[in-house]
Short mmCIF file of C-alpha atoms in Angstrom, two decimals:
data_model
loop_
_atom_site.label_atom_id
_atom_site.label_comp_id
_atom_site.label_asym_id
_atom_site.label_seq_id
_atom_site.Cartn_x
_atom_site.Cartn_y
_atom_site.Cartn_z
CA MET A 1 12.16 9.39 -28.05
CA LEU A 2 13.35 7.88 -24.67
CA ARG A 3 10.90 5.00 -25.04
CA THR A 4 12.34 3.87 -28.22
CA LEU A 5 16.15 3.04 -25.93
CA SER A 6 16.72 -0.40 -26.60
CA THR A 7 16.37 -3.50 -24.45
CA CYS A 8 20.22 -3.70 -24.86
CA ALA A 9 20.58 -0.25 -23.39
CA TYR A 10 18.45 -1.46 -20.10
CA GLY A 11 21.12 -3.93 -19.88
CA MET A 12 24.07 -2.14 -20.08
CA LEU A 13 22.41 0.21 -17.53
CA HIS A 14 21.87 -2.94 -14.98
CA ALA A 15 25.40 -3.92 -15.88
CA TRP A 16 26.77 -1.56 -13.59
CA PRO A 17 28.67 -2.42 -10.32
CA VAL A 18 26.74 -1.63 -6.97
CA LYS A 19 29.47 -2.03 -4.93
CA LEU A 20 31.38 1.52 -5.04
CA ARG A 21 35.03 2.20 -3.56
CA ALA A 22 34.21 5.26 -1.21
CA SER A 23 36.38 7.13 -3.04
CA GLU A 24 34.21 7.06 -6.26
CA VAL A 25 31.18 8.21 -4.36
CA ARG A 26 30.54 11.95 -4.37
CA HIS A 27 27.64 13.70 -3.43
CA SER A 28 26.96 17.52 -3.21
CA SER A 29 26.57 18.05 0.65
CA GLY A 30 29.79 16.44 1.26
CA ALA A 31 31.89 13.32 0.27
CA SER A 32 32.04 12.35 3.85
CA GLU A 33 29.02 11.49 4.26
CA ALA A 34 28.34 9.79 1.28
CA ALA A 35 31.12 7.53 1.93
CA SER A 36 29.99 5.92 5.24
CA MET A 37 26.30 4.91 3.69
CA SER A 38 26.42 2.26 1.24
CA PRO A 39 25.12 2.11 -2.31
CA PRO A 40 21.76 1.18 -3.61
CA LEU A 41 20.66 -2.56 -4.31
CA PHE A 42 19.77 -0.96 -7.93
CA VAL A 43 20.59 2.01 -9.11
CA PRO A 44 18.22 4.78 -10.41
CA ARG A 45 18.77 7.41 -12.94
CA ASN A 46 15.89 9.58 -11.87
CA ILE A 47 13.49 9.31 -8.85
CA TRP A 48 9.89 10.11 -10.06
CA CYS A 49 7.92 11.02 -6.63
CA ILE A 50 4.37 11.17 -6.64
CA GLY A 51 3.37 13.39 -3.48
CA ARG A 52 0.28 13.43 -1.07
CA ASN A 53 -1.09 10.25 -3.31
CA TYR A 54 -2.56 8.61 0.20
CA ALA A 55 -5.50 10.93 1.47
CA GLU A 56 -4.81 10.36 4.94
CA HIS A 57 -1.24 11.72 4.85
CA ALA A 58 -2.06 14.53 2.48
CA ARG A 59 -4.95 15.79 5.34
CA GLU A 60 -2.49 15.14 8.38
CA LEU A 61 -0.09 17.88 6.99
CA GLY A 62 -2.77 20.00 6.60
CA ASN A 63 -2.29 19.94 2.48
CA GLU A 64 -5.26 19.06 -0.42
CA VAL A 65 -5.80 16.17 -1.57
CA PRO A 66 -4.87 16.72 -5.34
CA SER A 67 -6.90 15.69 -8.15
CA VAL A 68 -3.89 15.05 -10.58
CA PRO A 69 -0.41 13.52 -9.71
CA MET A 70 1.44 15.75 -7.76
CA ILE A 71 5.41 15.36 -9.39
CA PHE A 72 8.40 16.03 -7.93
CA LEU A 73 11.68 14.53 -9.01
CA LYS A 74 14.97 13.38 -6.81
CA ALA A 75 18.03 12.55 -7.74
CA GLY A 76 19.34 9.05 -8.60
CA THR A 77 22.08 9.54 -6.83
CA SER A 78 20.01 9.99 -2.85
CA ALA A 79 19.58 6.47 -3.14
CA VAL A 80 21.29 4.21 -0.47
CA ALA A 81 21.04 0.73 0.40
CA PRO A 82 19.91 -0.45 4.03
CA GLY A 83 22.32 0.32 6.94
CA ASP A 84 23.57 3.60 8.19
CA LEU A 85 21.22 6.78 7.77
CA LEU A 86 23.09 10.02 7.90
CA LEU A 87 20.82 13.06 8.99
CA PRO A 88 21.75 16.20 7.57
CA SER A 89 23.80 18.86 9.72
CA TRP A 90 21.28 21.58 8.45
CA SER A 91 18.03 20.38 9.53
CA THR A 92 16.65 19.32 13.22
CA ASP A 93 13.39 17.83 11.89
CA VAL A 94 13.99 15.07 9.31
CA HIS A 95 10.82 12.64 9.09
CA HIS A 96 10.22 9.08 7.26
CA GLU A 97 7.93 8.46 4.68
CA VAL A 98 7.65 4.80 4.00
CA GLU A 99 6.64 4.02 0.39
CA LEU A 100 6.39 1.49 -2.32
CA ALA A 101 9.53 2.50 -4.81
CA VAL A 102 8.82 0.99 -8.49
CA GLU A 103 11.31 0.59 -10.97
CA LEU A 104 10.53 0.56 -14.69
CA GLY A 105 11.84 -1.56 -17.23
CA ALA A 106 13.04 -1.41 -20.95
CA ASP A 107 9.51 -0.70 -22.15
CA LEU A 108 8.77 1.78 -19.32
CA SER A 109 6.48 -0.67 -17.65
CA PRO A 110 6.83 -1.88 -13.84
CA VAL A 111 9.51 -4.68 -13.41
CA ARG A 112 10.46 -4.48 -10.05
CA ALA A 113 9.29 -2.79 -6.73
CA ALA A 114 10.90 -2.24 -3.28
CA VAL A 115 10.11 -0.73 0.25
CA ALA A 116 11.53 2.58 0.20
CA LEU A 117 11.80 5.67 2.76
CA ASP A 118 11.44 9.30 0.58
CA LEU A 119 13.14 11.31 3.96
CA THR A 120 11.87 14.86 4.35
CA ALA A 121 13.41 18.01 5.95
CA ARG A 122 10.27 19.09 7.32
CA ASP A 123 11.19 22.37 8.75
CA VAL A 124 13.25 23.21 5.55
CA GLN A 125 10.44 22.32 3.24
CA ALA A 126 7.77 24.37 5.32
CA GLN A 127 10.27 27.48 4.62
CA LEU A 128 10.90 26.66 1.26
CA LYS A 129 6.76 26.56 0.77
CA LYS A 130 6.25 29.84 2.54
CA GLN A 131 9.41 31.32 -0.17
CA GLN A 132 7.53 29.30 -2.93
CA TRP A 133 10.79 27.91 -3.87
CA PRO A 134 10.86 24.33 -5.13
CA TRP A 135 11.53 21.60 -2.24
CA THR A 136 14.60 19.93 -3.78
CA LEU A 137 17.11 20.82 -0.76
CA ALA A 138 14.21 19.19 1.64
CA LYS A 139 13.55 16.12 -0.20
CA SER A 140 17.15 15.50 -2.73
CA PHE A 141 19.96 15.84 0.28
CA THR A 142 22.55 13.09 0.04
CA GLY A 143 20.98 9.66 1.12
CA SER A 144 17.70 10.67 1.19
CA THR A 145 16.51 7.80 -0.44
CA PRO A 146 16.89 4.41 1.24
CA LEU A 147 15.89 1.71 -0.82
CA GLY A 148 15.35 -2.07 -0.14
CA PRO A 149 16.14 -5.12 -1.59
CA PRO A 150 13.95 -5.32 -4.80
CA PHE A 151 11.66 -8.33 -5.65
CA SER A 152 9.90 -9.02 -9.20
CA LEU A 153 6.34 -8.13 -9.84
CA LEU A 154 5.51 -10.85 -12.12
CA GLY A 155 2.48 -12.31 -10.95
CA VAL A 156 2.12 -9.58 -7.87
CA ASP A 157 -0.79 -7.45 -7.78
CA PRO A 158 0.57 -4.08 -7.13
CA ALA A 159 -2.57 -2.93 -5.59
CA SER A 160 -2.75 -5.90 -3.07
CA LEU A 161 0.65 -4.73 -0.92
CA VAL A 162 0.92 -3.34 2.43
CA LEU A 163 3.63 -0.96 3.73
CA THR A 164 5.12 -1.37 7.48
CA LEU A 165 7.60 1.29 8.97
CA ASP A 166 8.69 0.73 12.71
CA VAL A 167 10.86 2.98 14.88
CA ASN A 168 12.91 1.23 17.77
CA GLY A 169 9.79 -1.83 17.35
CA VAL A 170 7.21 0.78 17.64
CA ARG A 171 4.92 0.84 14.99
CA ARG A 172 4.55 4.59 13.15
CA GLN A 173 3.36 4.02 9.67
CA THR A 174 1.30 1.36 8.06
CA GLY A 175 -0.57 1.72 4.65
CA ARG A 176 -2.30 -0.32 1.90
CA THR A 177 -1.36 0.33 -1.91
CA ALA A 178 -5.36 0.29 -2.41
CA ASP A 179 -5.64 3.11 -0.61
CA MET A 180 -3.40 4.92 -3.58
CA ILE A 181 -5.09 7.69 -4.53
CA PHE A 182 -3.60 7.26 -8.27
CA SER A 183 -3.11 3.72 -9.20
CA LEU A 184 0.38 2.72 -10.14
CA GLN A 185 -0.85 2.38 -13.73
CA LYS A 186 -2.09 5.69 -13.32
CA GLN A 187 0.82 7.15 -11.85
CA VAL A 188 3.21 5.24 -15.10
CA GLN A 189 1.08 6.54 -17.55
CA TYR A 190 0.97 10.26 -15.96
CA VAL A 191 4.89 10.60 -15.65
CA GLN A 192 5.33 9.02 -19.46
CA GLN A 193 3.19 11.48 -20.94
CA HIS A 194 4.91 14.46 -19.34
CA PHE A 195 8.57 13.72 -18.62
CA PRO A 196 11.26 12.20 -20.16
CA VAL A 197 11.24 8.97 -18.49
CA ALA A 198 13.96 6.39 -18.99
CA PRO A 199 14.59 2.84 -18.63
CA GLY A 200 15.79 1.97 -14.86
CA ASP A 201 13.87 5.17 -13.49
CA VAL A 202 12.01 4.49 -10.21
CA LEU A 203 8.90 5.81 -9.12
CA LEU A 204 7.91 6.70 -5.36
CA THR A 205 4.45 6.21 -5.37
CA GLY A 206 3.57 8.07 -2.13
CA THR A 207 3.23 7.32 1.45
CA PRO A 208 0.34 6.66 4.02
CA PRO A 209 -0.17 8.59 7.52
CA GLY A 210 2.23 8.10 10.56
CA VAL A 211 4.97 10.13 9.08
CA SER A 212 7.51 11.84 12.17
CA ALA A 213 11.11 12.59 12.77
CA MET A 214 13.64 10.70 13.15
CA ARG A 215 16.56 11.03 16.12
CA PRO A 216 20.33 9.74 16.34
CA GLY A 217 20.38 6.10 17.59
CA ASP A 218 16.55 5.22 16.27
CA GLU A 219 16.64 1.86 14.61
CA VAL A 220 14.19 2.05 11.19
CA VAL A 221 12.64 -0.91 9.64
CA ALA A 222 10.39 -0.58 6.75
CA ARG A 223 8.66 -3.53 4.87
CA VAL A 224 6.84 -4.63 2.13
CA LEU A 225 4.33 -7.38 2.52
CA GLY A 226 2.44 -9.55 -0.14
CA PRO A 227 -1.03 -10.47 0.24
CA SER A 228 -0.56 -12.92 2.49
CA GLY A 229 1.64 -11.37 5.13
CA ALA A 230 4.85 -12.41 3.57
CA VAL A 231 7.55 -10.06 3.41
CA LEU A 232 8.21 -9.09 -0.17
CA SER A 233 11.11 -6.44 0.76
CA GLU A 234 12.71 -5.28 4.00
CA GLY A 235 15.22 -2.54 5.18
CA THR A 236 16.75 -1.70 8.25
CA TRP A 237 18.23 2.03 8.51
CA ARG A 238 20.49 2.97 11.87
CA VAL A 239 20.28 6.58 12.18
CA THR A 240 23.27 8.76 12.80
CA ALA A 241 23.81 12.34 13.49
CA SER A 242 25.89 13.62 10.27
CA PRO A 243 29.59 14.45 10.98
CA ASN A 244 29.45 17.83 10.27
CA SER A 245 27.00 18.47 13.13
#
């Protein structure tokens, strides 16, 4: 089973270089777009996402509040570091969703966290919902998971954090991890029980209300704050149009 993977194997995973040459970066929606974005500060294999984990966010989109964790999967290769954020050419309504990203260690328990964005092509997602198709195109496109710098969770209560997101200096999202419907412990237990989770995988733990569209030229700043207000993880992204637009 995956939970028997050795600490040595986990160490080998994190020995991979994070600085890639542009010629080595390949994504399904076009190498030219991927090459212009930076590789993430840590490299997840899989990104397990908890949908609608803040009640107010579920309500703002007219969705029911779930009674069990709602899981969808994003490709690990969708992760990018702070820097340029390219909008896909085939969507006109890409939304920001600030989240706490949590990395799982060798024993599949949380070891590090970071600020993250779960970018969503909302117009595409709406059409996929009408067709009763999976959300993959709307959620797992190239560069759709910006990740900030990680911090250790040692001695940190994950239920005591604050998430913020500003666009051009204006606050759009604020949320407290204490307001999650499903705690981090319950999320980890659920994905371990149902999915082939591996060391180095990342959980996106849900977004608070305030999601909205981004436009070329926007500057997006997302943060995770500790109980005292200290910044634990911060990322800045410059939104640009796809060269294929």
